[in-house]
Amino acid sequence: MHRRFFLIGAAALGGCASVPASPTVATRPVTLDAAFVGQKRGQGVFRVWLTGDERRFDARLDGRLSRGGQRLTVVEDFVYDDGQTDRLTWVFDRSGPGLWTGRREDTVGAAQVVEQDGEVRLTYTADFRSPSGVTRLGFADVIYLRDDGVIVNDAVVSRAGFPIGSVRFEIRG
């Protein structure tokens, strides 16, 4: 009996996407640096699929290029709906045409970035802090620029290799 529930649960989780789909709305091409250079504000929501729980947040971003455009530093100031605040800083280094690697205080290893077909794909593992503690999560993001000028970051979130939720973060200049 327990084995049947495990197999059904594993099949259901396996049916969930492990990477976000490309956008279905009209978009314009975007690169990592074009998306994040300058001061921006955004709102987002983290959703856990199984429980339906949500955690909303606001963020201020400040992105700057250095080293002749080869390094992008993005300071992120978060305020969550439960009052928690956090400051995280991404440092991305260009590693080739359309390729970047990055690190942030909470990442485990390096993040990988690929700019392709007018969108940005970002994958990384991070130790995510919440009021209940720290959880190691995998993120697979697609970043795109809608025709209305809003930058959208959609992510599938995994734990121990299984997709468990999503993040949608909309950024305005």
mmCIF file of C-alpha atoms in Angstrom:
data_model
loop_
_atom_site.group_PDB
_atom_site.id
_atom_site.type_symbol
_atom_site.label_atom_id
_atom_site.label_comp_id
_atom_site.label_asym_id
_atom_site.label_seq_id
_atom_site.Cartn_x
_atom_site.Cartn_y
_atom_site.Cartn_z
ATOM 1 C CA MET A 1 0.000 0.000 0.000
ATOM 2 C CA HIS A 2 2.750 2.472 0.960
ATOM 3 C CA ARG A 3 4.660 1.552 -2.183
ATOM 4 C CA ARG A 4 1.626 2.397 -4.332
ATOM 5 C CA PHE A 5 1.314 5.870 -2.754
ATOM 6 C CA PHE A 6 5.038 6.419 -3.249
ATOM 7 C CA LEU A 7 4.836 5.428 -6.924
ATOM 8 C CA ILE A 8 1.759 7.580 -7.529
ATOM 9 C CA GLY A 9 3.424 10.510 -5.782
ATOM 10 C CA ALA A 10 6.658 10.055 -7.719
ATOM 11 C CA ALA A 11 4.744 9.864 -10.994
ATOM 12 C CA ALA A 12 2.810 13.008 -10.132
ATOM 13 C CA LEU A 13 6.000 14.880 -9.257
ATOM 14 C CA GLY A 14 7.711 13.559 -12.358
ATOM 15 C CA GLY A 15 4.904 15.038 -14.427
ATOM 16 C CA CYS A 16 5.705 18.519 -13.108
ATOM 17 C CA ALA A 17 8.036 20.569 -15.235
ATOM 18 C CA SER A 18 11.587 20.786 -13.930
ATOM 19 C CA VAL A 19 12.404 23.805 -16.103
ATOM 20 C CA PRO A 20 10.102 26.708 -16.863
ATOM 21 C CA ALA A 21 8.610 26.893 -20.321
ATOM 22 C CA SER A 22 9.469 29.686 -22.699
ATOM 23 C CA PRO A 23 7.005 32.568 -22.486
ATOM 24 C CA THR A 24 3.778 32.375 -24.456
ATOM 25 C CA VAL A 25 3.237 36.157 -24.494
ATOM 26 C CA ALA A 26 4.810 38.629 -26.920
ATOM 27 C CA THR A 27 8.399 39.365 -25.895
ATOM 28 C CA ARG A 28 11.448 41.352 -26.937
ATOM 29 C CA PRO A 29 15.016 40.022 -26.781
ATOM 30 C CA VAL A 30 16.841 40.500 -23.473
ATOM 31 C CA THR A 31 20.284 39.725 -22.073
ATOM 32 C CA LEU A 32 21.331 39.293 -18.447
ATOM 33 C CA ASP A 33 23.021 42.684 -18.266
ATOM 34 C CA ALA A 34 20.196 44.477 -20.099
ATOM 35 C CA ALA A 35 17.708 42.980 -17.628
ATOM 36 C CA PHE A 36 19.555 43.937 -14.451
ATOM 37 C CA VAL A 37 21.726 47.036 -14.992
ATOM 38 C CA GLY A 38 20.361 50.086 -13.156
ATOM 39 C CA GLN A 39 17.916 50.554 -10.309
ATOM 40 C CA LYS A 40 14.715 48.534 -10.509
ATOM 41 C CA ARG A 41 11.820 47.410 -8.326
ATOM 42 C CA GLY A 42 9.866 44.222 -8.431
ATOM 43 C CA GLN A 43 7.194 42.112 -6.804
ATOM 44 C CA GLY A 44 7.140 38.366 -6.609
ATOM 45 C CA VAL A 45 5.528 35.290 -5.159
ATOM 46 C CA PHE A 46 6.959 31.910 -4.165
ATOM 47 C CA ARG A 47 4.365 29.106 -4.476
ATOM 48 C CA VAL A 48 4.547 25.581 -3.055
ATOM 49 C CA TRP A 49 2.499 23.384 -5.390
ATOM 50 C CA LEU A 50 1.591 20.585 -2.982
ATOM 51 C CA THR A 51 0.262 22.774 -0.159
ATOM 52 C CA GLY A 52 -0.758 25.879 -2.096
ATOM 53 C CA ASP A 53 1.260 28.029 0.332
ATOM 54 C CA GLU A 54 2.504 31.368 -0.979
ATOM 55 C CA ARG A 55 5.145 33.799 0.226
ATOM 56 C CA ARG A 56 5.090 37.232 -1.383
ATOM 57 C CA PHE A 57 7.956 39.696 -1.563
ATOM 58 C CA ASP A 58 8.994 43.108 -2.836
ATOM 59 C CA ALA A 59 12.536 43.758 -3.996
ATOM 60 C CA ARG A 60 14.786 46.623 -4.982
ATOM 61 C CA LEU A 61 17.597 45.796 -7.376
ATOM 62 C CA ASP A 62 20.720 47.790 -8.155
ATOM 63 C CA GLY A 63 22.805 46.378 -10.998
ATOM 64 C CA ARG A 64 26.184 47.642 -12.204
ATOM 65 C CA LEU A 65 28.638 46.526 -14.864
ATOM 66 C CA SER A 66 32.390 46.611 -14.235
ATOM 67 C CA ARG A 67 35.597 45.177 -15.699
ATOM 68 C CA GLY A 68 34.731 46.493 -19.154
ATOM 69 C CA GLY A 69 31.286 44.875 -19.137
ATOM 70 C CA GLN A 70 32.651 41.481 -18.115
ATOM 71 C CA ARG A 71 31.244 41.547 -14.548
ATOM 72 C CA LEU A 72 27.658 42.264 -13.471
ATOM 73 C CA THR A 73 26.940 42.900 -9.785
ATOM 74 C CA VAL A 74 23.293 42.992 -8.695
ATOM 75 C CA VAL A 75 22.386 43.951 -5.115
ATOM 76 C CA GLU A 76 18.926 42.626 -4.167
ATOM 77 C CA ASP A 77 17.053 44.026 -1.141
ATOM 78 C CA PHE A 78 14.033 41.856 -0.268
ATOM 79 C CA VAL A 79 11.070 42.540 2.021
ATOM 80 C CA TYR A 80 8.810 39.508 2.526
ATOM 81 C CA ASP A 81 5.122 39.665 3.443
ATOM 82 C CA ASP A 82 5.927 38.205 6.882
ATOM 83 C CA GLY A 83 8.289 41.121 7.626
ATOM 84 C CA GLN A 84 11.571 39.282 7.018
ATOM 85 C CA THR A 85 14.162 41.328 5.130
ATOM 86 C CA ASP A 86 17.218 40.119 3.289
ATOM 87 C CA ARG A 87 20.035 41.559 1.192
ATOM 88 C CA LEU A 88 21.744 39.316 -1.322
ATOM 89 C CA THR A 89 24.326 40.228 -3.950
ATOM 90 C CA TRP A 90 24.826 38.403 -7.227
ATOM 91 C CA VAL A 91 28.220 38.651 -8.931
ATOM 92 C CA PHE A 92 28.130 37.353 -12.514
ATOM 93 C CA ASP A 93 31.210 37.011 -14.722
ATOM 94 C CA ARG A 94 30.933 36.701 -18.492
ATOM 95 C CA SER A 95 32.403 33.324 -19.462
ATOM 96 C CA GLY A 96 31.790 33.431 -23.218
ATOM 97 C CA PRO A 97 29.351 34.738 -25.821
ATOM 98 C CA GLY A 98 25.908 34.500 -24.198
ATOM 99 C CA LEU A 99 27.344 32.728 -21.136
ATOM 100 C CA TRP A 100 27.830 33.867 -17.532
ATOM 101 C CA THR A 101 28.663 32.206 -14.227
ATOM 102 C CA GLY A 102 27.521 33.688 -10.944
ATOM 103 C CA ARG A 103 27.594 33.446 -7.197
ATOM 104 C CA ARG A 104 25.527 34.860 -4.370
ATOM 105 C CA GLU A 105 25.962 34.557 -0.590
ATOM 106 C CA ASP A 106 23.464 31.693 -0.441
ATOM 107 C CA THR A 107 24.416 29.751 -3.578
ATOM 108 C CA VAL A 108 25.977 26.318 -3.402
ATOM 109 C CA GLY A 109 28.539 26.278 -6.196
ATOM 110 C CA ALA A 110 28.267 28.482 -9.256
ATOM 111 C CA ALA A 111 25.115 29.550 -11.054
ATOM 112 C CA GLN A 112 25.051 28.987 -14.808
ATOM 113 C CA VAL A 113 23.522 31.523 -17.196
ATOM 114 C CA VAL A 114 22.757 31.019 -20.894
ATOM 115 C CA GLU A 115 21.414 33.814 -23.110
ATOM 116 C CA GLN A 116 19.654 32.221 -26.072
ATOM 117 C CA ASP A 117 16.721 32.937 -28.374
ATOM 118 C CA GLY A 118 16.078 36.329 -26.746
ATOM 119 C CA GLU A 119 15.698 34.966 -23.214
ATOM 120 C CA VAL A 120 17.965 34.207 -20.274
ATOM 121 C CA ARG A 121 18.167 30.807 -18.552
ATOM 122 C CA LEU A 122 19.635 30.748 -15.030
ATOM 123 C CA THR A 123 20.195 27.574 -12.972
ATOM 124 C CA TYR A 124 21.567 27.385 -9.444
ATOM 125 C CA THR A 125 21.285 25.777 -6.018
ATOM 126 C CA ALA A 126 20.797 27.946 -2.925
ATOM 127 C CA ASP A 127 20.254 27.615 0.798
ATOM 128 C CA PHE A 128 16.918 29.453 1.106
ATOM 129 C CA ARG A 129 16.175 31.163 4.429
ATOM 130 C CA SER A 130 12.645 31.407 5.774
ATOM 131 C CA PRO A 131 11.149 31.863 9.251
ATOM 132 C CA SER A 132 11.145 28.069 9.655
ATOM 133 C CA GLY A 133 14.859 27.629 8.863
ATOM 134 C CA VAL A 134 17.178 27.005 5.924
ATOM 135 C CA THR A 135 16.268 24.703 3.035
ATOM 136 C CA ARG A 136 18.504 23.741 0.105
ATOM 137 C CA LEU A 137 16.625 24.371 -3.136
ATOM 138 C CA GLY A 138 17.373 24.171 -6.841
ATOM 139 C CA PHE A 139 16.210 26.958 -9.150
ATOM 140 C CA ALA A 140 15.718 26.867 -12.922
ATOM 141 C CA ASP A 141 14.770 30.343 -14.156
ATOM 142 C CA VAL A 142 13.734 31.829 -17.461
ATOM 143 C CA ILE A 143 14.011 35.612 -17.695
ATOM 144 C CA TYR A 144 12.282 37.484 -20.495
ATOM 145 C CA LEU A 145 11.176 40.973 -21.470
ATOM 146 C CA ARG A 146 7.479 41.400 -22.199
ATOM 147 C CA ASP A 147 6.406 43.840 -24.891
ATOM 148 C CA ASP A 148 5.070 46.168 -22.156
ATOM 149 C CA GLY A 149 8.624 46.595 -20.803
ATOM 150 C CA VAL A 150 8.223 44.383 -17.719
ATOM 151 C CA ILE A 151 11.040 41.917 -17.081
ATOM 152 C CA VAL A 152 9.634 38.583 -15.898
ATOM 153 C CA ASN A 153 11.607 35.929 -14.046
ATOM 154 C CA ASP A 154 9.718 32.619 -13.886
ATOM 155 C CA ALA A 155 11.365 29.794 -11.958
ATOM 156 C CA VAL A 156 10.704 26.170 -11.146
ATOM 157 C CA VAL A 157 11.943 25.314 -7.657
ATOM 158 C CA SER A 158 13.169 21.823 -6.747
ATOM 159 C CA ARG A 159 14.085 20.100 -3.518
ATOM 160 C CA ALA A 160 16.227 16.956 -3.596
ATOM 161 C CA GLY A 161 15.737 16.913 -7.372
ATOM 162 C CA PHE A 162 11.924 16.987 -7.276
ATOM 163 C CA PRO A 163 9.995 20.046 -8.525
ATOM 164 C CA ILE A 164 8.059 21.480 -5.573
ATOM 165 C CA GLY A 165 7.062 24.997 -6.529
ATOM 166 C CA SER A 166 7.519 28.112 -8.564
ATOM 167 C CA VAL A 167 8.534 31.733 -8.338
ATOM 168 C CA ARG A 168 7.223 34.584 -10.447
ATOM 169 C CA PHE A 169 9.093 37.877 -10.122
ATOM 170 C CA GLU A 170 8.061 40.907 -12.194
ATOM 171 C CA ILE A 171 10.596 43.735 -12.434
ATOM 172 C CA ARG A 172 10.016 47.308 -13.528
ATOM 173 C CA GLY A 173 12.700 49.936 -14.267
#
